[in-house]
Coordinates of C-alpha atoms in Angstrom, one line a residue:
Chain A
X28 CA -14.0 23.0 40.1
X29 CA -16.9 20.5 39.7
X30 CA -19.2 23.2 38.1
X31 CA -16.5 24.0 35.6
X32 CA -16.1 20.3 34.9
X33 CA -19.9 20.0 34.5
X34 CA -20.0 22.9 32.1
X35 CA -17.2 21.4 30.0
X36 CA -19.0 18.1 29.9
X37 CA -22.3 19.8 28.8
X38 CA -20.4 21.7 26.1
X39 CA -18.7 18.6 24.9
X40 CA -22.0 16.7 24.7
X41 CA -23.5 19.5 22.8
X42 CA -20.6 19.6 20.3
X43 CA -20.8 15.8 19.8
X44 CA -24.5 16.0 19.2
X45 CA -24.1 18.8 16.7
X46 CA -21.3 17.1 14.9
X47 CA -23.3 13.8 14.6
X48 CA -26.7 15.2 13.7
X49 CA -26.2 18.6 12.1
X50 CA -24.8 17.2 8.8
X51 CA -27.8 14.9 8.3
X52 CA -30.2 17.8 9.1
X53 CA -28.4 20.1 6.7
X54 CA -28.5 17.5 3.9
X55 CA -32.2 17.0 4.6
X56 CA -33.0 20.7 4.2
X57 CA -30.7 21.0 1.2
X58 CA -32.5 18.1 -0.5
X59 CA -35.8 20.0 -0.5
X60 CA -34.5 23.6 -0.8
X61 CA -35.5 25.4 -3.9
X62 CA -34.0 28.7 -5.3
X63 CA -31.9 29.0 -2.1
X64 CA -29.5 31.8 -2.9
X65 CA -26.9 33.7 -0.8
X66 CA -27.4 35.1 1.8
X67 CA -30.8 33.4 2.6
X68 CA -30.5 31.2 5.7
X69 CA -33.6 29.3 4.7
X70 CA -34.7 28.2 1.2
X71 CA -37.4 30.5 -0.3
X72 CA -39.4 27.5 -1.5
X73 CA -39.5 23.8 -0.5
X74 CA -39.9 21.1 -3.1
X75 CA -39.9 17.3 -3.0
X76 CA -39.1 17.1 -6.6
X77 CA -35.7 15.3 -6.3
X78 CA -37.3 12.8 -3.8
X79 CA -40.3 12.2 -6.1
X80 CA -37.9 11.6 -9.1
X81 CA -35.9 9.2 -7.0
X82 CA -38.9 7.2 -5.7
X83 CA -40.7 7.1 -9.1
X84 CA -37.5 5.6 -10.6
X85 CA -36.9 8.6 -12.9
X86 CA -33.6 10.4 -13.1
X87 CA -30.1 9.2 -12.6
X88 CA -30.2 8.7 -8.8
X89 CA -32.5 5.7 -8.8
X90 CA -30.7 3.7 -11.5
X91 CA -27.4 4.5 -9.7
X92 CA -28.8 3.4 -6.3
X93 CA -29.8 0.1 -7.8
X94 CA -26.4 -0.4 -9.4
X95 CA -24.7 0.4 -6.2
X96 CA -27.0 -1.9 -4.2
X97 CA -26.3 -4.9 -6.5
X98 CA -22.6 -4.3 -6.5
X99 CA -22.4 -3.9 -2.7
X100 CA -24.5 -7.0 -2.1
X101 CA -22.3 -9.0 -4.5
X102 CA -19.1 -7.6 -2.9
X103 CA -20.4 -8.4 0.6
X104 CA -21.2 -12.0 -0.4
X105 CA -17.9 -12.5 -2.2
X106 CA -15.9 -11.0 0.6
X107 CA -17.5 -13.4 3.1
X108 CA -17.0 -16.5 1.0
X109 CA -13.3 -15.7 0.4
X110 CA -12.5 -14.2 3.8
X111 CA -13.9 -17.0 5.9
X112 CA -11.2 -19.6 5.1
X113 CA -8.5 -16.8 4.8
X114 CA -9.4 -15.5 8.3
X115 CA -9.3 -18.9 9.7
X116 CA -5.9 -19.7 8.3
X117 CA -4.6 -16.3 9.5
X118 CA -5.8 -16.9 13.0
X119 CA -3.8 -20.1 13.2
X120 CA -0.5 -18.2 12.7
X121 CA 1.6 -17.2 15.6
X122 CA 4.7 -15.0 16.4
X123 CA 6.2 -13.1 13.6
X124 CA 4.2 -15.0 11.0
X125 CA 1.0 -13.6 12.5
X126 CA 2.3 -10.1 12.1
X127 CA 3.6 -10.7 8.6
X128 CA 0.2 -12.2 7.7
X129 CA -1.7 -9.3 9.2
X130 CA 0.6 -6.8 7.4
X131 CA 0.1 -8.5 4.0
X132 CA -3.7 -8.6 4.5
X133 CA -3.7 -5.0 5.6
X134 CA -2.0 -3.8 2.4
X135 CA -5.2 -3.7 0.2
X136 CA -7.0 -1.9 3.0
X137 CA -4.4 0.8 3.4
X138 CA -3.3 1.1 -0.2
X139 CA -4.5 4.4 -1.6
X140 CA -7.6 3.6 -3.7
X141 CA -6.2 5.6 -6.6
X142 CA -2.9 3.7 -6.6
X143 CA -4.8 0.4 -6.4
X144 CA -7.1 1.4 -9.3
X145 CA -4.3 2.5 -11.6
X146 CA -2.3 -0.6 -10.8
X147 CA -5.2 -2.9 -11.5
X148 CA -6.6 -1.1 -14.6
X149 CA -4.3 -2.6 -17.2
X150 CA -4.8 -6.2 -16.2
X151 CA -8.6 -5.6 -15.9
X152 CA -8.6 -4.1 -19.4
X153 CA -6.6 -6.9 -20.9
X154 CA -9.0 -9.4 -19.3
X155 CA -11.9 -7.6 -20.8
X156 CA -13.3 -6.5 -17.4
X157 CA -13.0 -2.8 -17.9
X158 CA -16.2 -0.7 -18.1
X159 CA -18.3 -3.7 -17.0
X160 CA -20.1 -4.2 -13.7
X161 CA -18.4 -7.6 -13.1
X162 CA -15.0 -5.8 -13.4
X163 CA -16.1 -3.2 -10.9
X164 CA -17.4 -5.9 -8.6
X165 CA -14.0 -7.8 -8.7
X166 CA -12.2 -4.5 -8.1
X167 CA -14.4 -3.6 -5.1
X168 CA -13.7 -7.2 -3.8
X169 CA -10.0 -6.5 -3.5
X170 CA -10.2 -4.1 -0.4
X171 CA -13.4 -5.8 0.8
X172 CA -11.8 -9.3 1.0
X173 CA -8.9 -7.8 2.9
X174 CA -11.0 -5.9 5.4
X175 CA -13.3 -8.9 6.1
X176 CA -10.3 -11.3 6.3
X177 CA -8.9 -9.1 9.1
X178 CA -12.3 -9.1 10.8
X179 CA -12.6 -12.9 10.6
X180 CA -9.0 -13.3 11.9
X181 CA -10.3 -11.6 15.1
X182 CA -13.4 -13.8 15.1
X183 CA -11.4 -17.1 14.7
X184 CA -8.9 -16.0 17.3
X185 CA -11.7 -16.6 19.9
X186 CA -13.3 -19.5 18.1
X187 CA -13.4 -22.9 19.9
X188 CA -12.6 -25.5 17.3
X189 CA -13.3 -28.3 19.8
X190 CA -17.0 -28.2 19.0
X191 CA -16.2 -29.2 15.4
X192 CA -13.8 -31.9 16.6
X193 CA -16.6 -33.3 18.8
X194 CA -19.0 -33.4 15.9
X195 CA -16.4 -35.2 13.7
X196 CA -15.7 -37.7 16.4
X197 CA -19.4 -38.4 16.7
X198 CA -19.4 -39.3 13.0
X199 CA -20.3 -36.1 11.2
X200 CA -18.7 -35.6 7.8
X201 CA -16.6 -32.5 7.1
X202 CA -19.5 -31.0 5.1
X203 CA -22.0 -31.8 7.8
X204 CA -19.8 -30.3 10.4
X205 CA -19.5 -27.1 8.4
X206 CA -23.2 -26.8 7.6
X207 CA -24.7 -27.8 11.0
X208 CA -22.0 -26.7 13.4
X209 CA -19.6 -24.1 12.0
X210 CA -22.0 -22.0 10.0
X211 CA -24.7 -21.6 12.7
X212 CA -22.0 -20.6 15.2
X213 CA -20.8 -17.9 12.8
X214 CA -24.2 -16.5 11.9
X215 CA -23.6 -13.1 13.5
X216 CA -19.9 -12.7 12.3
X217 CA -21.0 -13.6 8.8
X218 CA -23.8 -11.0 8.9
X219 CA -21.3 -8.4 10.2
X220 CA -18.7 -9.4 7.6
X221 CA -21.3 -9.0 4.9
X222 CA -22.3 -5.6 6.1
X223 CA -18.6 -4.6 6.2
X224 CA -18.1 -5.7 2.6
X225 CA -21.3 -4.1 1.5
X226 CA -20.3 -0.7 3.0
X227 CA -16.9 -0.8 1.5
X228 CA -18.3 -1.3 -2.0
X229 CA -21.2 1.1 -1.3
X230 CA -18.9 4.1 -0.5
X231 CA -16.1 3.2 -3.0
X232 CA -15.4 5.8 -5.7
X233 CA -11.9 5.8 -7.3
X234 CA -12.0 2.0 -8.2
X235 CA -15.4 2.5 -9.8
X236 CA -14.2 5.5 -11.7
X237 CA -11.1 3.9 -13.2
X238 CA -12.2 0.3 -13.7
X239 CA -15.8 1.2 -14.6
X240 CA -14.4 3.9 -17.0
X241 CA -17.5 6.1 -16.5
X242 CA -19.8 3.4 -17.9
X243 CA -20.7 1.9 -14.5
X244 CA -22.7 4.7 -12.8
X245 CA -22.8 4.0 -9.0
X246 CA -24.4 6.4 -6.5
X247 CA -21.1 8.0 -5.3
X248 CA -20.2 8.7 -9.0
X249 CA -23.5 10.4 -9.6
X250 CA -23.4 12.4 -6.3
X251 CA -19.9 13.6 -7.1
X252 CA -21.1 14.7 -10.6
X253 CA -24.0 16.6 -9.1
X254 CA -21.8 18.4 -6.6
X255 CA -19.4 19.4 -9.3
X256 CA -22.3 20.6 -11.5
X257 CA -23.6 22.7 -8.6
X258 CA -26.8 20.8 -8.4
X259 CA -26.9 20.9 -4.6
X260 CA -30.5 19.7 -4.2
X261 CA -30.0 16.4 -6.1
X262 CA -26.5 16.0 -4.6
X263 CA -27.9 16.3 -1.1
X264 CA -30.7 13.8 -1.9
X265 CA -28.1 11.3 -3.2
X266 CA -25.9 11.9 -0.2
X267 CA -28.8 11.1 2.1
X268 CA -29.5 7.9 0.2
X269 CA -25.8 7.0 0.6
X270 CA -26.2 7.3 4.4
X271 CA -29.1 4.8 4.6
X272 CA -27.2 1.5 4.6
X273 CA -24.6 3.0 6.9
X274 CA -27.2 4.0 9.5
X275 CA -29.0 0.6 9.2
X276 CA -25.8 -1.2 9.8
X277 CA -24.9 0.9 12.8
X278 CA -28.4 0.5 14.3
X279 CA -28.2 -3.3 13.8
X280 CA -24.8 -3.4 15.4
X281 CA -26.1 -1.4 18.4
X282 CA -29.1 -3.6 18.7
X283 CA -27.0 -6.8 18.6
X284 CA -24.6 -5.4 21.1
X285 CA -27.4 -4.4 23.6
X286 CA -29.0 -7.9 23.2
X287 CA -25.7 -9.5 24.0
X288 CA -25.4 -7.2 27.1
X289 CA -28.8 -8.3 28.2
X290 CA -28.0 -11.9 27.6
X291 CA -24.8 -11.5 29.6
X292 CA -26.6 -10.1 32.6
Chain B
X2 CA 0.8 -22.9 9.5
X3 CA 2.0 -22.3 5.9
X4 CA -1.6 -21.9 4.6
X5 CA -2.0 -18.7 6.6
X6 CA 0.8 -16.9 4.9
X7 CA -0.2 -18.2 1.5
X8 CA -3.8 -16.9 2.1
X9 CA -2.4 -13.5 3.2
X10 CA -0.2 -13.4 0.1
X11 CA -3.3 -14.2 -2.0
X12 CA -5.3 -11.3 -0.4
X13 CA -2.3 -9.0 -1.0
X14 CA -1.6 -10.2 -4.5
X15 CA -3.7 -7.5 -6.4
X16 CA -1.6 -4.8 -4.6
X17 CA 1.6 -6.8 -5.4
X18 CA 0.5 -7.0 -9.1
X19 CA -0.3 -3.3 -9.1
X20 CA 3.2 -2.5 -7.6
X21 CA 5.0 -4.8 -10.1
X22 CA 3.0 -3.3 -13.1
X23 CA 3.5 0.3 -11.9
X24 CA 7.2 -0.3 -11.4
X25 CA 7.4 -1.8 -14.9
X26 CA 5.4 1.1 -16.4
X27 CA 7.5 3.7 -14.5
X28 CA 10.7 2.2 -16.1
X29 CA 9.5 1.9 -19.6
X30 CA 8.8 -1.8 -19.6
X31 CA 5.0 -1.5 -19.7
X32 CA 2.2 1.0 -19.7
X33 CA 1.0 3.4 -22.4
X34 CA 4.3 3.7 -24.4
X35 CA 6.7 0.9 -23.5
X36 CA 10.1 1.8 -25.1
X37 CA 12.4 -0.5 -23.2
X38 CA 14.0 -0.2 -19.8
X39 CA 15.1 3.3 -18.8
X40 CA 15.1 5.3 -15.6
X41 CA 14.5 8.6 -17.4
X42 CA 10.9 8.9 -16.4
X43 CA 11.7 8.1 -12.8
X44 CA 14.3 10.7 -12.5
X45 CA 12.3 13.3 -14.5
X46 CA 9.1 12.9 -12.4
X47 CA 11.0 12.7 -9.1
X48 CA 12.9 15.8 -10.1
X49 CA 9.7 17.9 -10.4
X50 CA 9.2 20.3 -7.5
X51 CA 5.4 20.0 -8.0
X52 CA 5.6 16.3 -7.1
X53 CA 7.4 16.9 -3.8
X54 CA 5.1 19.8 -3.0
X55 CA 2.2 17.5 -3.6
X56 CA 3.7 14.8 -1.3
X57 CA 4.5 17.3 1.4
X58 CA 1.0 18.9 1.2
X59 CA -0.6 15.5 1.5
X60 CA 1.5 14.4 4.4
X61 CA 1.0 17.7 6.2
X62 CA -2.8 17.7 5.7
X63 CA -3.2 14.0 6.7
X64 CA -0.9 14.4 9.7
X65 CA -2.8 17.5 10.9
X66 CA -6.2 15.8 10.6
X67 CA -4.9 12.6 12.3
X68 CA -3.3 14.6 15.1
X69 CA -6.5 16.7 15.7
X70 CA -8.7 13.6 15.6
X71 CA -6.5 11.7 18.0
X72 CA -6.4 14.5 20.5
X73 CA -10.2 14.9 20.3
X74 CA -10.7 11.1 20.6
X75 CA -8.6 11.0 23.8
X76 CA -10.5 14.0 25.2
X77 CA -13.9 12.4 24.5
X78 CA -12.8 9.0 25.9
X79 CA -11.4 10.7 29.1
X80 CA -14.4 13.0 29.6
X81 CA -17.1 10.5 29.0
X82 CA -15.9 7.3 30.5
X83 CA -18.5 6.4 33.1
X84 CA -20.9 3.5 32.4
X85 CA -24.3 5.0 32.1
X86 CA -26.4 8.1 31.3
X87 CA -24.8 11.2 29.7
X88 CA -21.5 9.4 29.2
X89 CA -23.1 6.6 27.2
X90 CA -25.0 9.1 25.1
X91 CA -21.9 11.1 24.4
X92 CA -20.0 8.0 23.3
X93 CA -22.8 6.9 21.0
X94 CA -22.9 10.4 19.4
X95 CA -19.1 10.4 19.0
X96 CA -19.2 7.0 17.1
X97 CA -22.4 7.7 15.1
X98 CA -20.6 9.2 12.0
X99 CA -18.4 6.1 11.7
X100 CA -19.9 4.5 8.6
X101 CA -20.6 7.8 6.8
X102 CA -18.9 7.6 3.4
X103 CA -16.1 10.1 2.7
X104 CA -18.1 11.5 -0.2
X105 CA -21.1 12.4 2.0
X106 CA -18.8 14.1 4.5
X107 CA -17.2 16.1 1.7
X108 CA -20.5 17.0 0.2
X109 CA -21.7 18.3 3.5
X110 CA -18.5 20.2 4.0
X111 CA -18.9 22.0 0.7
X112 CA -22.5 23.0 1.5
X113 CA -21.4 24.2 4.9
X114 CA -17.9 25.7 4.4
X115 CA -17.9 27.1 0.9
X116 CA -17.8 30.9 0.5
X117 CA -21.5 31.0 -0.2
X118 CA -22.2 28.1 2.2
X119 CA -24.2 28.1 5.4
X120 CA -21.4 29.3 7.7
X121 CA -20.8 32.3 5.5
X122 CA -24.6 33.1 5.4
X123 CA -24.7 32.9 9.2
X124 CA -21.7 35.3 9.3
X125 CA -23.6 37.6 7.0
X126 CA -26.8 37.4 9.1
X127 CA -24.8 38.2 12.2
X128 CA -23.2 41.2 10.5
X129 CA -19.6 39.9 10.7
X130 CA -19.3 39.4 6.9
X131 CA -20.2 41.8 4.1
X132 CA -20.5 39.1 1.5
X133 CA -19.2 35.7 0.2
X134 CA -15.8 37.3 -0.6
X135 CA -15.3 38.2 3.1
X136 CA -15.6 34.6 4.1
X137 CA -12.1 33.1 4.7
X138 CA -11.7 30.4 1.9
X139 CA -11.9 27.0 3.5
X140 CA -12.7 25.1 0.3
X141 CA -10.0 24.9 -2.4
X142 CA -7.7 27.0 -0.2
X143 CA -4.0 26.4 -0.2
X144 CA -3.9 25.7 3.5
X145 CA -6.4 22.9 3.1
X146 CA -8.3 23.8 6.3
X147 CA -11.6 22.6 4.9
X148 CA -10.1 19.2 4.0
X149 CA -8.3 19.0 7.4
X150 CA -11.6 19.6 9.2
X151 CA -13.5 17.2 7.1
X152 CA -10.9 14.4 7.5
X153 CA -10.8 15.1 11.3
X154 CA -14.6 14.7 11.5
X155 CA -14.4 11.5 9.5
X156 CA -11.6 10.0 11.5
X157 CA -12.7 11.0 15.0
X158 CA -15.5 8.3 15.4
X159 CA -13.1 5.4 14.7
X160 CA -10.4 6.7 17.1
X161 CA -12.9 7.6 19.8
X162 CA -14.3 4.0 19.5
X163 CA -10.8 2.5 20.0
X164 CA -10.0 4.9 22.9
X165 CA -13.2 4.4 24.8
X166 CA -12.9 0.6 24.3
X167 CA -9.3 0.7 25.6
X168 CA -10.3 2.6 28.8
X169 CA -13.4 0.4 29.3
X170 CA -11.7 -3.0 28.9
X171 CA -8.2 -2.5 30.3
X172 CA -8.1 1.0 31.9
X173 CA -10.3 0.6 34.9
X174 CA -8.6 -2.4 36.4
X175 CA -5.1 -1.1 35.9
X176 CA -6.0 2.4 37.3
X177 CA -7.6 0.8 40.4
X178 CA -4.5 -1.2 41.0
X179 CA -2.3 1.9 40.7
X180 CA -4.5 3.8 43.1
X181 CA -4.5 0.8 45.5
X182 CA -0.7 0.9 45.4
X183 CA -0.9 4.6 46.5
X184 CA -0.7 6.6 43.2
X185 CA -2.5 9.9 43.2
X186 CA -4.8 11.0 40.4
X187 CA -2.0 12.7 38.4
X188 CA 0.4 9.8 38.8
X189 CA -2.3 7.4 37.8
X190 CA -2.9 9.3 34.6
X191 CA 0.7 9.9 33.8
X192 CA 1.9 6.3 34.5
X193 CA -1.1 4.2 33.7
X194 CA -3.9 5.9 31.6
X195 CA -1.7 7.8 29.2
X196 CA 0.7 5.0 28.2
X197 CA -2.2 2.7 27.8
X198 CA -4.0 5.1 25.6
X199 CA -1.2 6.1 23.3
X200 CA 0.2 2.6 23.0
X201 CA -3.3 1.2 22.2
X202 CA -4.2 4.0 19.9
X203 CA -0.9 4.1 17.9
X204 CA -1.8 1.3 15.4
X205 CA -5.2 2.9 14.7
X206 CA -3.6 6.3 14.3
X207 CA -1.2 5.0 11.7
X208 CA -4.0 3.3 9.8
X209 CA -6.1 6.5 10.0
X210 CA -3.2 8.5 8.6
X211 CA -2.9 6.1 5.6
X212 CA -6.6 6.5 4.9
X213 CA -6.4 10.3 5.1
X214 CA -3.4 10.5 2.9
X215 CA -4.9 8.2 0.3
X216 CA -8.5 9.6 0.3
X217 CA -9.6 10.8 -3.1
X218 CA -13.2 11.9 -2.8
X219 CA -12.7 14.5 0.0
X220 CA -9.6 15.9 -1.7
X221 CA -11.3 16.2 -5.0
X222 CA -14.1 18.2 -3.5
X223 CA -12.1 20.3 -1.0
X224 CA -8.4 20.5 -1.9
X225 CA -6.8 23.3 -3.9
X226 CA -5.5 22.9 -7.5
X227 CA -2.1 24.2 -6.4
X228 CA -0.5 22.3 -4.9
X229 CA -2.5 19.2 -5.9
X230 CA -3.0 16.5 -3.3
X231 CA -1.1 13.3 -4.2
X232 CA -4.2 11.2 -5.2
X233 CA -5.4 14.1 -7.4
X234 CA -2.0 14.6 -9.0
X235 CA -1.8 10.9 -9.8
X236 CA -5.2 10.8 -11.4
X237 CA -4.6 14.0 -13.3
X238 CA -1.5 12.6 -14.9
X239 CA -3.2 9.3 -15.5
X240 CA -5.9 11.0 -17.6
X241 CA -3.6 13.4 -19.3
X242 CA -4.4 13.8 -23.0
X243 CA -0.6 13.6 -23.7
X244 CA 0.2 9.8 -23.6
X245 CA 3.8 10.5 -22.7
X246 CA 2.7 12.4 -19.5
X247 CA 0.2 9.7 -18.7
X248 CA 3.0 7.3 -17.8
X249 CA 4.1 9.7 -15.1
X250 CA 1.2 8.5 -13.0
X251 CA 2.9 5.2 -12.4
X252 CA 5.8 6.9 -10.7
X253 CA 3.3 8.8 -8.5
X254 CA 1.5 5.5 -7.8
X255 CA 4.8 4.1 -6.5
X256 CA 5.3 7.2 -4.3
X257 CA 1.8 6.8 -2.8
X258 CA 2.2 3.1 -2.2
X259 CA 5.6 3.8 -0.5
X260 CA 3.9 6.3 1.8
X261 CA 1.3 3.6 2.7
X262 CA 3.9 0.9 2.9
X263 CA 5.9 3.0 5.4
X264 CA 2.8 3.5 7.5
X265 CA 1.9 -0.2 7.5
X266 CA 5.4 -1.2 8.3
X267 CA 5.5 1.2 11.2
X268 CA 2.1 -0.1 12.3
X269 CA 3.1 -3.8 12.4
X270 CA 6.4 -2.9 14.0
X271 CA 4.7 -1.0 16.8
X272 CA 2.2 -3.9 17.3
X273 CA 5.1 -6.3 17.4
X274 CA 7.0 -4.1 19.9
X275 CA 3.9 -3.6 22.2
X276 CA 2.5 -7.2 22.1
X277 CA 5.4 -9.6 21.7
X278 CA 8.2 -8.0 23.7
X279 CA 8.1 -7.7 27.5
X280 CA 8.0 -4.3 29.1

């Protein structure tokens, strides 16, 4: 019995390891594989051409990565600024109001991106925002603000507002309380909210496609175009670049979690 | 108190605006060729068998992926629930793909599962397949198996995270109590662990279903052209060279939003039932 169980556990661990690491390994090989035709299991030549082009700033990937980076950073910042007061207000609700508030906030998160984009495109076009980075930024902010608001609702549910009251009763102004008490207490949630907003914009495609109208070339748009064109090597390179912020965010979250565990012990 | 609902309404307002605009465009009041109110377009588009096939295909694919991912998540959480060592490593590996963009998952799936992909090459090397045509089609196939597998892979980390957290935070104490009261291993699982898991997971499962049904990138790369997945059909109509057909997209937008709305409504109702009501 226990040996069967142990074999099952080992097989499960192996599967999880393969499922987590194999895609990255495959993409890495694909990004340097040259003239790799069926049925070869290994590319006949290796080339760092797509990486060299990326790092020297030539080609479409680098420009797209910069565009994506700026849009994602802007979205992350905007999401935090809007979601902070929204999350706080939502956390003060109770009973059915809390559930209605959560459901409303959840709508932009769950709405199909294609439906959101088609619904928004006309108003964005009439406001002169179509085909421009600022329009794409605002469109990315719609789901990002909702996600981060839900996250901040959770944060504020466990937030002790008495510290702020104490600061106020000791004579601090509302502004001082916010800058010197609230903000430092929320440093980590703000960093996590920013990362969340960043990643939502970073991996977004349908909103960019429709609001950007093909004029705003983000990394997902380019990777998609390269896959469709059968340019596997460049597509794999772009896909690996798309993974970088995701892995950095995950590593940072693990690090922060293990620090908290150590502090708790 | 009132500010909270106002803030939530503000966050939801772009979706509301999209719904209002799509409804107006679907009934001839706005959009590409506004000709005054009429329900002709609604009844014509909703009378197309292709639309219902598209909806059914999307619901089936998303449900299958969600079901598979949920079962695997429970399996992972139950198998690797101890605090240290191998269990911890397994849980980390299960959650690792969480922030991977859909597009990256789909790109990898194409490189791996296509008829000239790595899996097919391995089959050839092993002597099981005589060529790319022998490989069962997993990409662009009507059954959508490639898409189901990709969505399952993409959804598993989130559900595994929720399931392991549930067991770690609430499971242990409740199970210990049950055992202390004389329940055997099977009864503990049946009466404590299982209800805790499915009740706790259900909101996440509904959310994951909505994501899978609405996902555009993965479907665009892996789904067949007949029937078209709902997000693909919507965008195809929206970019149709024929302006009259373009307006059809707004009806499809409403169908997609209704599917999501049903999922979200169910989600909040389940949460309300499980947290606010006794028992």
